[in-house]
């Protein structure tokens, strides 16, 4: 496939040596609450754990959220590139959507954004251009710490902005931002201009990998569900594109519950067997090139 559209998560960074996600969680807790009064527990959904840490810290140490997110931005900026990042750039994607905050995928830190409007907190239009590729940081980026989407409150606000853009229409003051909803514009026969990463979920094929799609990702699960309802229930606009989700074959059995939900939401699941993580991602990219 020439110039594909990709949605990429944090797992590709796990090939790089250095700080893991668990290390980052420990660092966040220690930065906010050095007395160790918060216990990490896998049963706590991360957006709510973030709220627990921040709300406890704001009462005890008077820390501001700007301070906390600036600390997190500095931490993720040091994530090193690896061969998978380079291989992704080599296939020259037209667009890369990512939940990652840092710029390992770009290979460089962009000097300025290429977004339709300059967003301070949420990420409906957040776009950078490096080489031939547009990069969309859909959960914020480390150059704009307040945009980093971590807590339950931020997820709720992001979802509100997403639903406005797709369903009911936006309230942005900028003249450049479309006021009518995506659904209404498509229904009216308007040509979409790739203003937002949300456009692609209804119009273009997307290949998703390196993204666990945990159920705490309420914004993305809402988007998948709304798209499927639009296609099979409402039929207000035509939805003819395909979404592909790649998963290592070794995880298929343990992830059956998630695969069933993806399938119900019209996502095509592709399992790939490989001896290690790096080989797996090389195989994913080979498969995408061959389509």
Coordinates of C-alpha atoms in Angstrom, one line a residue:
X1 CA 0.0 0.0 0.0
X2 CA 1.4 3.4 -1.0
X3 CA 1.2 6.2 1.6
X4 CA -1.1 4.4 4.1
X5 CA -2.8 5.9 7.2
X6 CA -1.6 4.5 10.5
X7 CA -2.7 4.7 14.1
X8 CA 0.2 3.8 16.4
X9 CA 0.4 3.4 20.1
X10 CA 3.1 3.3 22.8
X11 CA 4.1 -0.4 22.4
X12 CA 6.6 0.4 19.6
X13 CA 8.5 2.5 22.2
X14 CA 8.9 -0.6 24.4
X15 CA 11.6 -1.9 22.0
X16 CA 13.8 1.0 23.0
X17 CA 15.9 0.7 26.1
X18 CA 15.1 3.1 28.9
X19 CA 12.0 4.1 30.9
X20 CA 9.0 1.8 30.8
X21 CA 5.4 2.9 31.4
X22 CA 5.6 1.4 34.9
X23 CA 8.7 3.5 35.6
X24 CA 6.8 6.6 34.5
X25 CA 3.9 5.8 36.8
X26 CA 6.4 5.4 39.7
X27 CA 8.1 8.7 38.8
X28 CA 4.7 10.5 38.7
X29 CA 3.7 9.2 42.1
X30 CA 7.1 10.1 43.6
X31 CA 7.2 13.5 42.0
X32 CA 3.7 14.4 43.5
X33 CA 3.8 12.4 46.7
X34 CA 7.3 11.4 47.8
X35 CA 5.9 10.0 51.1
X36 CA 4.5 7.0 49.1
X37 CA 0.9 7.4 50.3
X38 CA -0.5 6.2 46.9
X39 CA -0.3 2.6 46.1
X40 CA 0.0 1.5 42.5
X41 CA -2.5 -1.3 41.6
X42 CA -3.2 -2.8 38.3
X43 CA -6.9 -2.8 39.1
X44 CA -7.0 1.0 39.1
X45 CA -7.8 2.3 35.6
X46 CA -5.0 4.7 34.8
X47 CA -7.1 7.9 34.1
X48 CA -8.6 7.5 37.6
X49 CA -5.3 6.6 39.2
X50 CA -4.0 9.9 37.7
X51 CA -6.9 11.7 39.3
X52 CA -6.1 10.0 42.6
X53 CA -2.5 11.1 42.5
X54 CA -3.2 14.6 41.4
X55 CA -6.1 15.3 43.7
X56 CA -4.2 13.9 46.7
X57 CA -1.1 15.9 45.8
X58 CA -3.0 19.2 45.2
X59 CA -4.3 19.0 48.8
X60 CA -1.0 17.9 50.4
X61 CA 1.7 19.7 48.4
X62 CA -0.2 22.4 46.5
X63 CA 1.2 21.1 43.2
X64 CA -0.4 22.5 40.0
X65 CA -1.4 20.4 37.1
X66 CA 0.9 22.5 34.9
X67 CA 3.8 21.5 37.0
X68 CA 2.8 17.8 36.9
X69 CA 2.3 17.7 33.2
X70 CA 5.5 19.6 32.5
X71 CA 7.3 17.0 34.5
X72 CA 5.7 14.2 32.5
X73 CA 6.5 16.0 29.2
X74 CA 10.2 16.1 30.2
X75 CA 10.1 12.4 31.1
X76 CA 8.6 11.2 27.8
X77 CA 10.9 13.5 25.7
X78 CA 13.9 11.2 26.4
X79 CA 12.3 8.1 24.8
X80 CA 14.8 6.9 22.2
X81 CA 14.0 6.1 18.6
X82 CA 14.5 2.5 17.5
X83 CA 14.5 0.6 14.2
X84 CA 10.7 0.3 14.1
X85 CA 10.3 4.1 14.1
X86 CA 12.7 4.3 11.2
X87 CA 10.9 1.4 9.3
X88 CA 7.6 3.2 9.8
X89 CA 9.0 6.4 8.2
X90 CA 10.5 4.4 5.4
X91 CA 7.0 3.4 4.1
X92 CA 6.2 7.1 3.8
X93 CA 2.7 7.1 5.4
X94 CA 0.4 9.9 4.3
X95 CA -0.8 10.3 7.9
X96 CA 0.3 8.9 11.2
X97 CA -2.1 9.2 14.1
X98 CA -0.6 8.4 17.5
X99 CA -1.5 8.4 21.2
X100 CA 2.2 9.0 22.0
X101 CA 3.2 12.3 23.4
X102 CA 6.8 12.4 22.2
X103 CA 8.2 12.8 18.7
X104 CA 10.1 9.4 18.2
X105 CA 7.9 8.7 15.2
X106 CA 8.8 12.0 13.5
X107 CA 12.5 11.5 14.3
X108 CA 12.9 15.1 15.1
X109 CA 11.1 17.6 17.3
X110 CA 9.0 19.8 15.0
X111 CA 9.6 23.6 15.3
X112 CA 5.9 24.5 14.9
X113 CA 2.5 22.9 14.4
X114 CA 0.7 22.5 11.1
X115 CA -2.8 22.5 12.7
X116 CA -5.9 24.2 11.4
X117 CA -6.1 26.0 14.7
X118 CA -3.7 26.2 17.7
X119 CA -5.2 24.0 20.4
X120 CA -4.0 24.5 24.0
X121 CA -5.6 21.6 25.8
X122 CA -7.6 19.2 23.5
X123 CA -6.4 17.5 20.3
X124 CA -9.0 17.6 17.5
X125 CA -6.7 19.3 15.0
X126 CA -3.3 18.8 16.5
X127 CA -1.0 18.2 13.6
X128 CA 2.7 18.4 12.6
X129 CA 4.3 17.9 9.2
X130 CA 7.7 16.3 8.9
X131 CA 8.9 15.2 5.4
X132 CA 6.0 13.8 3.4
X133 CA 4.0 12.8 6.5
X134 CA 1.4 14.5 8.6
X135 CA 1.6 13.5 12.3
X136 CA -1.5 13.8 14.5
X137 CA -0.9 13.6 18.3
X138 CA -4.5 12.7 19.2
X139 CA -3.8 12.6 23.0
X140 CA -1.5 15.7 23.1
X141 CA 2.2 16.2 22.8
X142 CA 5.1 17.1 25.1
X143 CA 5.7 20.5 23.5
X144 CA 2.3 21.5 24.9
X145 CA 2.2 19.9 28.4
X146 CA -1.4 20.9 29.2
X147 CA -2.5 18.9 26.1
X148 CA -1.2 15.6 27.5
X149 CA -4.3 13.5 28.0
X150 CA -4.0 11.4 31.2
X151 CA -6.8 12.0 33.7
X152 CA -10.5 11.2 33.7
X153 CA -11.4 14.9 33.4
X154 CA -9.2 15.3 30.3
X155 CA -10.6 12.2 28.7
X156 CA -14.1 13.6 29.3
X157 CA -13.3 16.9 27.7
X158 CA -11.6 15.3 24.8
X159 CA -14.6 13.1 24.1
X160 CA -16.9 16.1 24.3
X161 CA -14.9 18.0 21.7
X162 CA -14.7 14.9 19.5
X163 CA -18.5 14.4 19.7
X164 CA -19.1 18.0 18.9
X165 CA -16.8 17.8 15.8
X166 CA -18.4 14.6 14.5
X167 CA -22.0 14.8 15.6
X168 CA -23.4 18.2 16.7
X169 CA -21.0 20.9 15.4
X170 CA -18.1 22.8 17.0
X171 CA -18.0 26.0 19.1
X172 CA -14.5 27.2 18.1
X173 CA -14.2 30.9 17.6
X174 CA -11.7 30.6 14.8
X175 CA -13.1 31.2 11.4
X176 CA -11.0 28.4 10.0
X177 CA -12.6 25.7 12.1
X178 CA -15.6 24.1 10.6
X179 CA -18.8 24.9 12.5
X180 CA -21.0 22.2 11.0
X181 CA -20.5 18.6 12.2
X182 CA -18.5 16.1 10.2
X183 CA -21.7 14.1 9.6
X184 CA -23.6 17.1 8.3
X185 CA -20.8 18.2 6.0
X186 CA -20.6 14.7 4.5
X187 CA -24.4 14.5 4.2
X188 CA -24.3 17.9 2.3
X189 CA -21.8 16.5 -0.1
X190 CA -18.9 18.7 1.0
X191 CA -15.4 17.6 0.3
X192 CA -13.5 17.0 3.5
X193 CA -10.1 18.7 3.7
X194 CA -8.4 16.4 6.3
X195 CA -8.8 19.2 8.9
X196 CA -9.0 16.7 11.7
X197 CA -7.8 13.1 12.4
X198 CA -11.4 12.2 13.1
X199 CA -12.2 12.6 9.4
X200 CA -10.2 9.5 8.5
X201 CA -12.3 7.2 10.7
X202 CA -15.2 7.7 8.3
X203 CA -13.4 8.1 5.0
X204 CA -10.1 6.3 4.8
X205 CA -8.6 2.9 5.6
X206 CA -6.6 3.0 8.9
X207 CA -4.1 0.4 10.1
X208 CA -3.8 0.2 13.9
X209 CA -0.9 -1.3 15.7
X210 CA 1.1 -0.9 18.9
X211 CA -2.0 0.2 20.6
X212 CA -3.6 -2.0 23.3
X213 CA -6.9 -0.2 23.0
X214 CA -7.7 -0.7 26.7
X215 CA -11.3 0.1 27.6
X216 CA -10.1 3.2 29.5
X217 CA -9.5 4.7 26.1
X218 CA -13.1 5.9 26.2
X219 CA -12.6 8.5 23.4
X220 CA -11.5 5.9 20.9
X221 CA -14.1 3.3 21.9
X222 CA -16.8 5.9 21.5
X223 CA -15.5 6.7 18.0
X224 CA -15.4 3.1 16.9
X225 CA -18.9 2.6 18.3
X226 CA -20.3 5.7 16.7
X227 CA -18.8 4.8 13.4
X228 CA -20.3 1.3 13.5
X229 CA -23.7 2.6 14.5
X230 CA -23.5 5.1 11.7
X231 CA -22.8 2.3 9.2
X232 CA -25.2 -0.3 10.4
X233 CA -28.0 1.6 12.3
X234 CA -28.4 5.2 11.2
X235 CA -27.0 5.2 7.7
X236 CA -27.0 9.0 7.7
X237 CA -23.7 9.0 5.7
X238 CA -22.0 6.2 3.8
X239 CA -19.2 4.5 5.7
X240 CA -17.2 2.4 3.3
X241 CA -13.6 2.6 4.7
X242 CA -11.9 -0.3 6.6
X243 CA -10.2 -0.3 10.0
X244 CA -7.5 -2.9 10.6
X245 CA -6.2 -3.9 14.0
X246 CA -3.0 -5.9 14.2
X247 CA -2.2 -8.2 17.2
X248 CA 0.5 -10.7 17.9
X249 CA -0.8 -14.2 17.4
X250 CA 0.3 -15.3 20.8
X251 CA -2.1 -12.9 22.4
X252 CA -5.2 -13.8 20.4
X253 CA -6.6 -16.3 23.0
X254 CA -6.1 -14.1 26.0
X255 CA -7.5 -11.0 24.1
X256 CA -10.5 -12.8 22.7
X257 CA -12.9 -10.6 24.7
X258 CA -11.4 -7.5 23.1
X259 CA -11.2 -9.0 19.6
X260 CA -14.9 -9.9 19.9
X261 CA -15.7 -6.2 20.7
X262 CA -13.5 -4.9 17.8
X263 CA -15.2 -7.3 15.4
X264 CA -18.7 -6.1 16.5
X265 CA -17.5 -2.6 15.8
X266 CA -16.5 -3.4 12.2
X267 CA -12.8 -3.6 12.9
X268 CA -10.9 -6.2 11.0
X269 CA -8.5 -8.0 13.3
X270 CA -5.3 -9.4 11.8
X271 CA -3.0 -11.7 13.9
X272 CA 0.6 -12.1 13.0
X273 CA 3.0 -14.7 14.4
X274 CA 6.6 -13.5 15.1
X275 CA 9.4 -14.7 17.4
X276 CA 9.9 -11.3 19.1
X277 CA 8.5 -7.8 19.2
X278 CA 10.8 -6.2 16.6
X279 CA 10.1 -9.0 14.1
X280 CA 6.4 -8.6 14.8
X281 CA 6.4 -4.9 13.9
X282 CA 8.5 -5.6 10.8
X283 CA 5.9 -8.2 9.7
X284 CA 3.1 -5.8 10.3
X285 CA 4.7 -3.1 8.1
X286 CA 5.4 -5.8 5.4
X287 CA 1.8 -6.7 5.5
X288 CA 0.6 -3.1 5.2
X289 CA 3.0 -2.6 2.2
X290 CA 1.6 -5.6 0.4
X291 CA -2.1 -4.5 0.6

